[in-house]
Coordinates of N, CA and C in Angstrom, one line a residue:
X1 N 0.8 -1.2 0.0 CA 0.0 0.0 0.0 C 0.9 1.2 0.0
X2 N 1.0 2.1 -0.9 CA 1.2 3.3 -1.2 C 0.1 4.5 -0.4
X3 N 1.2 5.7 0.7 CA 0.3 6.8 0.5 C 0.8 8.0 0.6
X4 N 0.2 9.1 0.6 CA 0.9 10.3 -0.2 C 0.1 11.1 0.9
X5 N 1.0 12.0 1.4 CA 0.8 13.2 2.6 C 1.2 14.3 2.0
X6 N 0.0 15.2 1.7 CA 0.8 16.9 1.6 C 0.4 17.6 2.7
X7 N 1.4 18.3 2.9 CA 1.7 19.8 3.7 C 2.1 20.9 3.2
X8 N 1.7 22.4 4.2 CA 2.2 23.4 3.9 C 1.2 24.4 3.0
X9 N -0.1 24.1 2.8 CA -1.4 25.0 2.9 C -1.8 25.9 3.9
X10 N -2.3 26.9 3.8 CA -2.6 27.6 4.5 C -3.3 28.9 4.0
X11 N -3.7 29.9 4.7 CA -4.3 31.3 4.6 C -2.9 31.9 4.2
X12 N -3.2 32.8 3.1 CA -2.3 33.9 2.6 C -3.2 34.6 2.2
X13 N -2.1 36.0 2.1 CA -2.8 37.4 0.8 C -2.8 37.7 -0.1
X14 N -3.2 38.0 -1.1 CA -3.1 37.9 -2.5 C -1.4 38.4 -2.6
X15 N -1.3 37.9 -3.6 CA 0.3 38.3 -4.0 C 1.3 37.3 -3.3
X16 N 1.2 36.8 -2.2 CA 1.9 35.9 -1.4 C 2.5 34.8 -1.9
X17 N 3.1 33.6 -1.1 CA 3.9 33.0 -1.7 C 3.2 31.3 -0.6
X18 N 3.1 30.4 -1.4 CA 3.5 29.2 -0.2 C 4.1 27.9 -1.0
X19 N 4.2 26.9 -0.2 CA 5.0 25.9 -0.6 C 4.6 24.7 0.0
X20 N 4.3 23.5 -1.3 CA 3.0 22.7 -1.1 C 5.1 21.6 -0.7
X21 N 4.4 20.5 -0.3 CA 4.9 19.4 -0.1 C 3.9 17.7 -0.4
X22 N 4.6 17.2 -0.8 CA 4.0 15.2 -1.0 C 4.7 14.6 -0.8
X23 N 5.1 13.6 0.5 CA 5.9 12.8 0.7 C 5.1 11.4 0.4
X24 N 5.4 10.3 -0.7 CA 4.9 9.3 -0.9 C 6.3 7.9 0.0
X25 N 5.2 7.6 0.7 CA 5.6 6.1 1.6 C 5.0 4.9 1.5
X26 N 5.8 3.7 1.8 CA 4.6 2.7 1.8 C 5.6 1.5 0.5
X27 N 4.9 0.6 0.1 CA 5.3 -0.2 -1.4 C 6.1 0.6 -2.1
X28 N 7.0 0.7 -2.3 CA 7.4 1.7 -3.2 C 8.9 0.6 -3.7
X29 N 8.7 0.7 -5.1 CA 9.5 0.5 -6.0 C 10.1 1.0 -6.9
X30 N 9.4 1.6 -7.5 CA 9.7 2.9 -8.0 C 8.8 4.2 -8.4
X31 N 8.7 5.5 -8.6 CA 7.9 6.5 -8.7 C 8.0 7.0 -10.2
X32 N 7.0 6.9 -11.1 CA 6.7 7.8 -12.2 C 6.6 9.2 -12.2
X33 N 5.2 9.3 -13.1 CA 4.9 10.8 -12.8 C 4.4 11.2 -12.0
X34 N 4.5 12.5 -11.4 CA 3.6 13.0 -9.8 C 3.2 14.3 -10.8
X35 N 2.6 14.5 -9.7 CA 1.6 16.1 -10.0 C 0.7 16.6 -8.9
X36 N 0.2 17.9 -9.1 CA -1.0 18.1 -8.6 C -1.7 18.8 -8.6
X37 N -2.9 18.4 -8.5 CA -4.5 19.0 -9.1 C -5.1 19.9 -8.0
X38 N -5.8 20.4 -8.3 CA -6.5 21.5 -7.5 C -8.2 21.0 -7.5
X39 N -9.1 21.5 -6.6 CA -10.5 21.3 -6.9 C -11.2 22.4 -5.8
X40 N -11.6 23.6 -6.8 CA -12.4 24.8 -5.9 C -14.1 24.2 -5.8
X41 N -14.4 24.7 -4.9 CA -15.8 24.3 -4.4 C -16.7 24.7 -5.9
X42 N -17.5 23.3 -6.2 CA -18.5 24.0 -7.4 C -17.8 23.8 -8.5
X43 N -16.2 23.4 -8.2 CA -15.9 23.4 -10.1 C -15.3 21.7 -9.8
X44 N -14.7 20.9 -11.2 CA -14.3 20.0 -11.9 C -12.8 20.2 -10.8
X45 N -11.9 18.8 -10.7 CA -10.8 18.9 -9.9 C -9.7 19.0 -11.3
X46 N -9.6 20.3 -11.6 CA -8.2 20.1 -12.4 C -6.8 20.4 -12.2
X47 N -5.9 20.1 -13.5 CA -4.0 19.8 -13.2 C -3.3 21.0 -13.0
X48 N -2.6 21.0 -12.0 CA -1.9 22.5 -11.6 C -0.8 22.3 -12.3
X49 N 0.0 21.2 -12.1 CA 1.6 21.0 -12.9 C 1.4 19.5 -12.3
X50 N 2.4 18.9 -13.9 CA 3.0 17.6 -13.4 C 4.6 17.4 -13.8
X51 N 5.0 16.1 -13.0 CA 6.5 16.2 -13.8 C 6.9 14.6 -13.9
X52 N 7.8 14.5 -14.8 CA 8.0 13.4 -15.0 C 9.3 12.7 -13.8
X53 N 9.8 11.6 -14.4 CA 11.0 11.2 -12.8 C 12.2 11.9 -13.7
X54 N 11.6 11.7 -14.5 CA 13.1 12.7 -15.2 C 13.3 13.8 -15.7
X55 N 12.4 14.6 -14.7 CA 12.4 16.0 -14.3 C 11.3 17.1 -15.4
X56 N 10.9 16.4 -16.5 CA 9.8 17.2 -17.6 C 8.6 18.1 -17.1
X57 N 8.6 19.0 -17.6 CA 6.9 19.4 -16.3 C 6.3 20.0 -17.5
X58 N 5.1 19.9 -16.5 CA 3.5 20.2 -17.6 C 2.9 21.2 -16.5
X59 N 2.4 22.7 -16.9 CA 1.7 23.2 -16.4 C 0.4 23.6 -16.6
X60 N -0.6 23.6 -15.9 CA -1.8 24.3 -16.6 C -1.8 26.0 -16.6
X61 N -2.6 26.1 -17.8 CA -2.8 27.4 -18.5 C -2.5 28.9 -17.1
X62 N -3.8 28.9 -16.2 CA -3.6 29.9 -15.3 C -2.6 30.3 -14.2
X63 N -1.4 28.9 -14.2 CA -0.7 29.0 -13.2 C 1.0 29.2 -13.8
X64 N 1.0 29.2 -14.8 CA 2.2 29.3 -15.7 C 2.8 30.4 -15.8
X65 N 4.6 30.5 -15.3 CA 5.2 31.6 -14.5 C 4.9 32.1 -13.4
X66 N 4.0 31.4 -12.9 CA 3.8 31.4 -11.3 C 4.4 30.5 -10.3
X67 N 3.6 29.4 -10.6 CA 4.2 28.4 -9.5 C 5.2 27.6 -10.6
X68 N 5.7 26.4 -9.9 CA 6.8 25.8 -10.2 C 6.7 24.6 -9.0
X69 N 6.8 23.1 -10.1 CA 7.0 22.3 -9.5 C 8.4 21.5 -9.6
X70 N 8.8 20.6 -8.3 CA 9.8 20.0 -8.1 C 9.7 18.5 -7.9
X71 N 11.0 17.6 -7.2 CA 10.9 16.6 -7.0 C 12.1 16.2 -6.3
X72 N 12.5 15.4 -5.6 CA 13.1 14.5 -5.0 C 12.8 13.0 -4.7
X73 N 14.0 12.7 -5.8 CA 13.1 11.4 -5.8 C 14.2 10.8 -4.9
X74 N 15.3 11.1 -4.2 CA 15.4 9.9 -2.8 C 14.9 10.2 -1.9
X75 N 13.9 11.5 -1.7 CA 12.8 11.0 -0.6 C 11.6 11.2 -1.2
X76 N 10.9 10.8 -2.3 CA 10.4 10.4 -2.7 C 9.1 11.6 -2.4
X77 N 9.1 12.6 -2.9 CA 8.8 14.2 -2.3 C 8.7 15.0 -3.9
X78 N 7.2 15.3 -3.8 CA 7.3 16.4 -4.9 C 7.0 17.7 -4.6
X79 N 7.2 18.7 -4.6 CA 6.8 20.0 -4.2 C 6.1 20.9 -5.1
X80 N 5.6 22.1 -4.3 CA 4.7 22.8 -5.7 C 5.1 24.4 -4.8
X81 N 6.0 25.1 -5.6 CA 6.2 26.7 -5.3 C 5.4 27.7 -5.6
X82 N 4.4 28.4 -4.9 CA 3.3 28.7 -5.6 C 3.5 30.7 -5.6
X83 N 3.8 31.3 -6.2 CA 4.0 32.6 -6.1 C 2.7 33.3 -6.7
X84 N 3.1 35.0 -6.4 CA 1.9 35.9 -6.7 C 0.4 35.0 -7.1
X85 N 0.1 34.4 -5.8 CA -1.2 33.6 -5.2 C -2.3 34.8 -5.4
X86 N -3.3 34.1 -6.3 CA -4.6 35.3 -6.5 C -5.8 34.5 -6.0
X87 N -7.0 34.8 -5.2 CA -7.8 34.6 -5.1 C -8.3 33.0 -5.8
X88 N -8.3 33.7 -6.7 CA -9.1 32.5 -8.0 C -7.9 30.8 -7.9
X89 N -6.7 31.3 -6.9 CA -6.0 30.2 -7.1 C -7.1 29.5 -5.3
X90 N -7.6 29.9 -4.8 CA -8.1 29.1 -3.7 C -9.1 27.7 -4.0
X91 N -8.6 26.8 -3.2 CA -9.0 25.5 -3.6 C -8.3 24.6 -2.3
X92 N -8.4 23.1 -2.5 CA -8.2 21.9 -2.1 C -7.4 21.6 -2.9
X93 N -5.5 21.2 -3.0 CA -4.3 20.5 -3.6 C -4.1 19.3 -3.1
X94 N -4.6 18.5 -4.2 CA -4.0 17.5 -4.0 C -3.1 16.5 -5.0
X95 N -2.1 16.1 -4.3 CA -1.3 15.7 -4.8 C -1.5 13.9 -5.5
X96 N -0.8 13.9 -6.2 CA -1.2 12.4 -7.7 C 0.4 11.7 -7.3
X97 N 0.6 10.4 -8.0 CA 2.0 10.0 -8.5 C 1.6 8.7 -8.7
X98 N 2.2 8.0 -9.9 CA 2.3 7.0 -10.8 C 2.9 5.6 -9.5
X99 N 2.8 5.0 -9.3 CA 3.8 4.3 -8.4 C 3.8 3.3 -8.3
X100 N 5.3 2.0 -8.9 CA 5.5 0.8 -9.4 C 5.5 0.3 -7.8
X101 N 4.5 -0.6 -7.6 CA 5.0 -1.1 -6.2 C 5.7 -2.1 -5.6
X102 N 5.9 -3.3 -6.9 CA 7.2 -4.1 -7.1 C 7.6 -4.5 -8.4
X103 N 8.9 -5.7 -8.1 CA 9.6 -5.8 -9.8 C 8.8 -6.8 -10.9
X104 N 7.7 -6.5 -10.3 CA 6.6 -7.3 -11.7 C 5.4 -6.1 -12.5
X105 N 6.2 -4.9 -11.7 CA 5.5 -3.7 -12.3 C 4.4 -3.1 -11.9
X106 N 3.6 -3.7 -11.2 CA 2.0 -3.3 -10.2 C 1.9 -2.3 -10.2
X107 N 1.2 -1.3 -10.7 CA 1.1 0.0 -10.6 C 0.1 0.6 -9.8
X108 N 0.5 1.6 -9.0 CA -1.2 2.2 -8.9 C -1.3 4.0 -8.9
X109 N -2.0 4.4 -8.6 CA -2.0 5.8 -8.5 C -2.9 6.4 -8.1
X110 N -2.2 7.0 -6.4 CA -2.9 7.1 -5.3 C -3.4 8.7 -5.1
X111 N -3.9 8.8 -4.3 CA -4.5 10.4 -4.0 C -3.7 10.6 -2.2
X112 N -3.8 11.8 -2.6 CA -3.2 12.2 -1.0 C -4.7 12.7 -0.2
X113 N -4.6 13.3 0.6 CA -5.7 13.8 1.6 C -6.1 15.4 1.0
X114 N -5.6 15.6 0.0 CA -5.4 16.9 0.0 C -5.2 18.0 1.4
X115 N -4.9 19.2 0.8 CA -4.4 20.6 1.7 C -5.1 21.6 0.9
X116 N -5.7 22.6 2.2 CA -6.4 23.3 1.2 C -5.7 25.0 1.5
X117 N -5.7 25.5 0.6 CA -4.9 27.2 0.0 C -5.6 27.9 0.1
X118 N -6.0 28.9 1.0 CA -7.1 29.9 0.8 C -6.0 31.4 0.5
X119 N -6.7 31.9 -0.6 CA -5.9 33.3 -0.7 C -6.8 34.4 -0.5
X120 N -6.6 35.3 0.3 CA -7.9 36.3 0.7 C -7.0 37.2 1.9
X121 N -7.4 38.4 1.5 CA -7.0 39.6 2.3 C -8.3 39.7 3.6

């Protein structure tokens, strides 16, 4: 069993800055792709950035030159840098990853508890 913990959500003010964390533990053989999605109250849960194990990233449209995601893969940790935070970025993050759980390949791809980002003066 694979599972995935983020931290480091919280209340900020518009313009501000925070810094998401996903430590995945558990079965782990090896880690694919990670990412993480967002889901505001009332809307569809969509992709904030993902990245590959060999470091590629994919961002969505409204967060591009903003935030910036990362990875470490010997602790097994992806991060999400999130700058000049607006309003409209408030939601529930939660974090994704691909994850081989042993050497016959077993894959699964777990959800974390999400963390939720309120941005508001």
């Amino acid at each position: 069993q694979v599972q995935l913990v983020e931290s480091g959500g919280g209340l900020v003010q518009p313009g501000g800055s925070l810094r998401l964390s996903c430590a995945a533990s558990g079965s782990i053989f090896s880690i694919g792709g990670m990412g993480w999605y967002r889901q505001a109250p009332g809307k569809e849960r969509e992709l904030v950035a993902a990245i590959t194990n060999g470091g590629s990233t994919t961002y969505g449209n409204s967060v591009k030159g903003r935030f910036t995601i990362s990875r470490d893969n010997a602790k097994n940790t992806v991060y999400l840098k999130m700058n000049s935070l607006k309003p409209e970025d408030t939601a529930v993050y939660y974090c994704n990853a691909e994850v081989v759980t042993n050497g016959l390949g077993t894959r699964v791809r777990p959800w974390g508890q999400g963390t939720q980002v309120t941005v508001s003066s």
